[in-house]
Amino acid sequence: MRVTRFAPSPTGPLHLGHAFSALTAAARAQGGTFLLRIEDIDRQRSKPEWERRIHDDLRWLGLAWPEPVLRQSERLPAYRAALERLWAEGLLYPCHCNRRDILDAASAPQEGGPRLGLDGVIYPGICRGHDRSGPLPADVPLRLDLARAAARLRDPLRWTETGEEAGERKIATDTLIDSIGDPVLARRGMGTSYHLAVVIDDAAQGITEAVRGRDLIEATPLHVLLQRLLGLRVPDYHHHRLIRDETGRRLAKRDDARAIRLYRDGGATPADIRRMIGL
Ligand code: GLU
């Protein structure tokens, strides 16, 4: 049976881009199950009011999903267990670098200048030599040692893309080391990071196809790598087009002007919204 999900963060209003993503995910379930998941690991920016409105806007659009809804803020023990496992395998190291430290180190002549990866400047490995012995440290930022992780997996990463450029994907793990750098898997005060939480929860919820925007396409090889390291099922991935404003810029949370709420208040119907986003 097919299981898809829409996984918004309750940090602002849902806009037309979210409506497109949610409706696409629900349609891709094709009679299976469509799930809502609240990605609220960022406790500073997540607000109950935004969460309430997400439920309300999605229901108004005609979507339905089983309750209870999984909220990532309630899943910290599951993330912790995954970190314990990676730590025990020597694949994580504590890292206290801030943006400035990373930029400075990446700008050193021998590094060849800062290059951008998944989450900003590619991490130049400053803390890679830090102590990895003893128990998993509590509430310390942790990075994945990509080179070591890649060495664990002999064969390339494989998954199926079902979006616009559908087909089988295969990536050598070495390519990853060079293009994304050691990612943060636990942030201070969060106990996880987006990359770790999304992978653990997609597996826990039995997601068969992860439907999301093309802006996340570059994170997919890392997600497949984490699935392989943690022995989790690799879902299919469907990266859909992004909804853009008149100037061609993709919509972001701050684009309140395109908030579904505003169109609702202005008298638009769910059918109008579908038309606006080309569905
Ligand atoms: N929570 C993410 C967002 O709001 C989506 C994560 C995903 O679909 O993988 O952009």
Coordinates of C-alpha atoms and ligand atoms in Angstrom, one line a residue:
M1 CA 0.0 0.0 0.0
R2 CA 1.3 3.5 -0.8
V3 CA 2.0 5.9 2.0
T4 CA 2.9 9.5 1.4
R5 CA 3.3 12.5 3.6
F6 CA 3.3 16.3 3.8
A7 CA 5.8 17.5 6.4
P8 CA 5.5 21.2 7.1
S9 CA 7.3 23.1 9.8
P10 CA 5.0 25.3 11.9
T11 CA 7.1 28.4 11.5
G12 CA 4.8 30.5 9.4
P13 CA 1.7 30.5 7.3
L14 CA 1.1 27.9 4.6
H15 CA 1.4 29.5 1.2
L16 CA 0.6 28.3 -2.4
G17 CA 3.8 26.3 -2.5
H18 CA 2.7 24.3 0.5
A19 CA -0.8 23.8 -1.0
F20 CA 0.8 22.4 -4.1
S21 CA 3.1 20.0 -2.1
A22 CA 0.3 18.8 0.1
L23 CA -2.2 18.2 -2.7
T24 CA 0.5 16.4 -4.8
A25 CA 1.5 14.2 -1.9
A26 CA -2.2 13.3 -1.2
A27 CA -2.8 12.6 -4.9
R28 CA 0.4 10.4 -5.1
A29 CA -1.0 8.2 -2.3
Q30 CA -3.4 6.9 -5.0
G31 CA -6.0 5.5 -2.6
G32 CA -3.3 4.5 0.0
T33 CA -2.6 6.7 3.0
F34 CA -1.7 10.3 3.1
L35 CA -0.1 11.5 6.3
L36 CA 0.5 14.9 7.9
R37 CA 3.7 15.2 9.9
I38 CA 4.7 18.3 11.9
E39 CA 8.4 19.1 11.7
D40 CA 8.8 21.2 14.8
I41 CA 12.3 20.4 15.9
D42 CA 13.2 24.0 15.9
R43 CA 11.5 24.9 19.2
Q44 CA 12.4 28.6 18.9
R45 CA 10.6 29.2 15.6
S46 CA 7.8 26.6 15.8
K47 CA 4.5 28.0 17.2
P48 CA 1.3 26.2 18.3
E49 CA -0.7 28.9 16.4
W50 CA 1.0 28.1 13.1
E51 CA 0.4 24.4 13.7
R52 CA -3.3 24.9 14.3
R53 CA -3.5 27.0 11.2
I54 CA -1.8 24.3 9.1
H55 CA -4.4 21.8 10.1
D56 CA -7.1 24.3 9.4
D57 CA -5.9 25.3 5.9
L58 CA -5.3 21.7 4.9
R59 CA -8.7 20.7 5.9
W60 CA -10.2 23.6 4.1
L61 CA -8.3 22.5 1.0
G62 CA -10.2 19.2 1.3
L63 CA -7.4 17.0 2.7
A64 CA -7.8 14.3 5.3
W65 CA -5.3 12.2 7.2
P66 CA -5.3 9.8 10.1
E67 CA -4.8 11.0 13.7
P68 CA -2.8 11.3 15.8
V69 CA -0.4 13.4 13.7
L70 CA 3.3 12.7 14.3
R71 CA 5.1 15.7 15.8
Q72 CA 8.9 15.6 15.7
S73 CA 9.2 17.3 19.0
E74 CA 7.8 14.1 20.6
R75 CA 10.3 11.9 18.8
L76 CA 13.5 12.8 20.5
P77 CA 14.1 9.3 22.0
A78 CA 14.0 7.8 18.5
Y79 CA 16.5 10.4 17.2
R80 CA 18.7 9.8 20.2
A81 CA 18.7 6.0 19.6
A82 CA 19.9 6.6 16.0
L83 CA 22.7 9.0 17.3
E84 CA 23.7 6.4 19.9
R85 CA 24.1 3.8 17.1
L86 CA 26.1 6.1 14.8
W87 CA 28.2 7.2 17.8
A88 CA 29.0 3.7 18.8
E89 CA 30.2 3.0 15.3
G90 CA 32.6 6.0 15.5
L91 CA 30.8 7.9 12.8
L92 CA 30.0 11.1 14.7
Y93 CA 32.1 13.8 16.2
P94 CA 31.3 16.8 18.4
C95 CA 31.6 20.1 16.6
H96 CA 31.4 23.6 18.2
C97 CA 32.3 25.6 15.1
N98 CA 30.1 28.6 14.3
R99 CA 29.6 30.0 10.8
R100 CA 32.6 32.4 11.2
D101 CA 35.0 29.5 12.1
I102 CA 33.8 27.5 9.1
L103 CA 34.1 30.4 6.7
D104 CA 37.5 31.3 8.0
A105 CA 38.8 27.8 7.7
A106 CA 37.3 27.2 4.3
S107 CA 38.8 30.5 3.1
A108 CA 42.4 29.3 3.9
P109 CA 44.5 29.1 0.8
Q110 CA 45.0 25.3 1.0
E111 CA 41.2 24.8 1.1
G112 CA 40.8 26.5 -2.3
G113 CA 38.1 28.9 -1.0
P114 CA 34.7 28.3 0.5
R115 CA 32.3 26.2 -1.5
L116 CA 28.6 25.9 -0.9
G117 CA 27.0 22.5 0.0
L118 CA 23.7 21.4 1.4
D119 CA 23.7 23.5 4.5
G120 CA 25.8 26.5 3.6
V121 CA 29.6 26.5 3.3
I122 CA 31.0 22.9 3.0
Y123 CA 32.5 22.0 6.4
P124 CA 36.3 21.9 6.1
G125 CA 36.6 19.3 8.9
I126 CA 38.1 21.4 11.7
C127 CA 36.7 19.2 14.5
R128 CA 37.1 15.9 12.8
G129 CA 39.9 14.9 15.1
H130 CA 37.8 15.4 18.3
D131 CA 37.5 12.6 20.8
R132 CA 34.9 10.1 19.8
S133 CA 35.3 7.7 22.8
G134 CA 33.1 7.4 25.8
P135 CA 29.3 7.7 25.9
L136 CA 27.3 9.9 23.4
P137 CA 27.7 13.4 24.8
A138 CA 24.4 15.1 25.7
D139 CA 23.3 18.2 23.9
V140 CA 26.4 18.7 21.9
P141 CA 26.3 19.5 18.2
L142 CA 27.4 16.4 16.3
R143 CA 28.6 15.9 12.7
L144 CA 28.6 12.8 10.6
D145 CA 32.1 11.8 9.4
L146 CA 31.1 11.3 5.8
A147 CA 34.4 9.7 4.6
R148 CA 34.2 7.1 7.3
A149 CA 30.5 6.5 6.7
A150 CA 31.0 6.1 3.0
A151 CA 33.8 3.6 3.6
R152 CA 31.2 1.5 5.5
L153 CA 29.0 1.2 2.4
R154 CA 30.8 -0.7 -0.3
D155 CA 28.2 -0.3 -3.1
P156 CA 26.8 3.0 -4.5
L157 CA 23.6 4.6 -3.2
R158 CA 20.5 3.8 -5.2
W159 CA 17.0 5.0 -5.2
T160 CA 14.1 5.7 -7.5
E161 CA 13.0 9.2 -8.5
T162 CA 9.3 9.4 -9.5
G163 CA 9.2 13.2 -10.1
E164 CA 9.7 15.1 -13.3
E165 CA 13.0 13.3 -14.3
A166 CA 11.8 9.9 -13.2
G167 CA 14.2 7.0 -13.2
E168 CA 16.7 5.0 -11.2
R169 CA 19.5 7.0 -9.4
K170 CA 22.9 5.7 -8.5
I171 CA 25.6 7.8 -6.8
A172 CA 29.1 6.7 -5.7
T173 CA 29.5 7.6 -2.0
D174 CA 32.8 9.4 -2.8
T175 CA 31.0 12.0 -4.8
L176 CA 29.0 12.8 -1.7
I177 CA 32.1 13.4 0.4
D178 CA 33.2 16.1 -2.0
S179 CA 29.9 17.8 -2.7
I180 CA 28.2 18.1 0.7
G181 CA 30.8 17.8 3.5
D182 CA 30.2 16.4 7.0
P183 CA 26.6 17.3 7.8
V184 CA 25.3 18.2 11.3
L185 CA 23.1 15.4 12.6
A186 CA 22.4 16.9 16.0
R187 CA 22.1 20.6 16.6
R188 CA 22.4 22.3 20.0
G189 CA 19.1 22.5 21.8
M190 CA 17.4 20.3 19.2
G191 CA 18.7 16.8 19.8
T192 CA 18.6 16.1 16.0
S193 CA 18.7 17.9 12.7
Y194 CA 16.4 18.0 9.7
H195 CA 18.4 15.3 7.8
L196 CA 18.3 12.8 10.7
A197 CA 14.7 13.4 11.8
V198 CA 13.3 13.2 8.3
V199 CA 15.0 9.9 7.6
I200 CA 14.0 8.3 10.9
D201 CA 10.4 9.4 10.6
D202 CA 9.9 8.5 7.0
A203 CA 11.0 5.0 8.0
A204 CA 8.9 4.9 11.2
Q205 CA 5.8 6.0 9.3
G206 CA 6.3 3.5 6.5
I207 CA 6.5 6.2 3.8
T208 CA 6.8 4.5 0.4
E209 CA 7.2 7.8 -1.6
A210 CA 8.6 11.0 -0.1
V211 CA 6.9 13.8 -2.0
R212 CA 8.6 17.2 -1.6
G213 CA 9.9 20.2 -3.5
R214 CA 12.8 20.3 -5.9
D215 CA 14.7 22.5 -3.4
L216 CA 15.4 19.3 -1.4
I217 CA 16.6 17.2 -4.3
E218 CA 20.3 17.7 -3.3
A219 CA 19.6 16.4 0.2
T220 CA 18.4 13.0 -1.2
P221 CA 21.8 11.3 -1.5
L222 CA 22.5 12.1 2.1
H223 CA 19.1 10.8 3.2
V224 CA 19.7 7.6 1.3
L225 CA 23.2 7.3 2.9
L226 CA 21.6 7.7 6.4
Q227 CA 19.0 5.1 5.6
R228 CA 21.7 2.7 4.6
L229 CA 23.8 3.3 7.7
L230 CA 20.8 2.9 9.9
G231 CA 19.3 -0.1 8.1
L232 CA 16.2 1.7 7.1
R233 CA 14.0 1.3 4.0
V234 CA 14.8 3.6 1.1
P235 CA 11.5 5.1 -0.1
D236 CA 11.0 6.4 -3.6
Y237 CA 11.5 10.2 -4.0
H238 CA 9.2 12.5 -5.8
H239 CA 10.6 16.0 -6.2
H240 CA 8.0 18.3 -7.6
R241 CA 8.3 21.7 -9.3
L242 CA 8.3 24.8 -7.1
I243 CA 5.6 27.4 -7.1
R244 CA 7.1 30.8 -8.0
D245 CA 5.9 34.4 -7.8
E246 CA 5.5 36.7 -10.8
T247 CA 9.2 37.5 -10.7
G248 CA 10.2 33.8 -10.8
R249 CA 11.3 33.7 -7.2
R250 CA 10.3 30.6 -5.3
L251 CA 7.8 31.2 -2.5
A252 CA 9.2 31.1 1.0
K253 CA 7.6 31.1 4.5
R254 CA 8.0 34.9 4.6
D255 CA 5.8 35.3 1.5
D256 CA 2.8 36.1 3.6
A257 CA 1.2 37.7 0.6
R258 CA 0.6 34.3 -0.9
A259 CA -0.6 32.8 2.4
I260 CA -3.6 30.5 1.8
R261 CA -5.3 32.3 4.7
L262 CA -5.3 35.6 2.8
Y263 CA -6.8 34.0 -0.3
R264 CA -9.5 32.4 1.9
D265 CA -10.2 35.7 3.6
G266 CA -10.5 37.3 0.2
G267 CA -13.2 34.8 -0.8
A268 CA -11.2 32.3 -2.8
T269 CA -12.4 28.6 -2.9
P270 CA -10.2 25.5 -2.8
A271 CA -10.9 25.1 -6.5
D272 CA -9.5 28.6 -7.1
I273 CA -6.3 27.7 -5.2
R274 CA -5.9 24.5 -7.3
R275 CA -6.3 26.6 -10.4
M276 CA -3.7 29.1 -9.2
I277 CA -1.1 26.4 -8.8
G278 CA -1.9 24.6 -12.0
L279 CA -3.7 21.6 -10.6
Ligands
GLU1 N1 9.8 20.2 6.7 C1 10.4 20.4 5.4 C2 9.9 21.7 4.9 O1 9.0 22.3 5.5 C3 10.0 19.3 4.4 C4 10.8 18.1 4.6 C5 10.6 17.0 3.6 O2 9.6 16.9 2.9 O3 11.5 16.2 3.4 O4 10.4 22.2 3.9

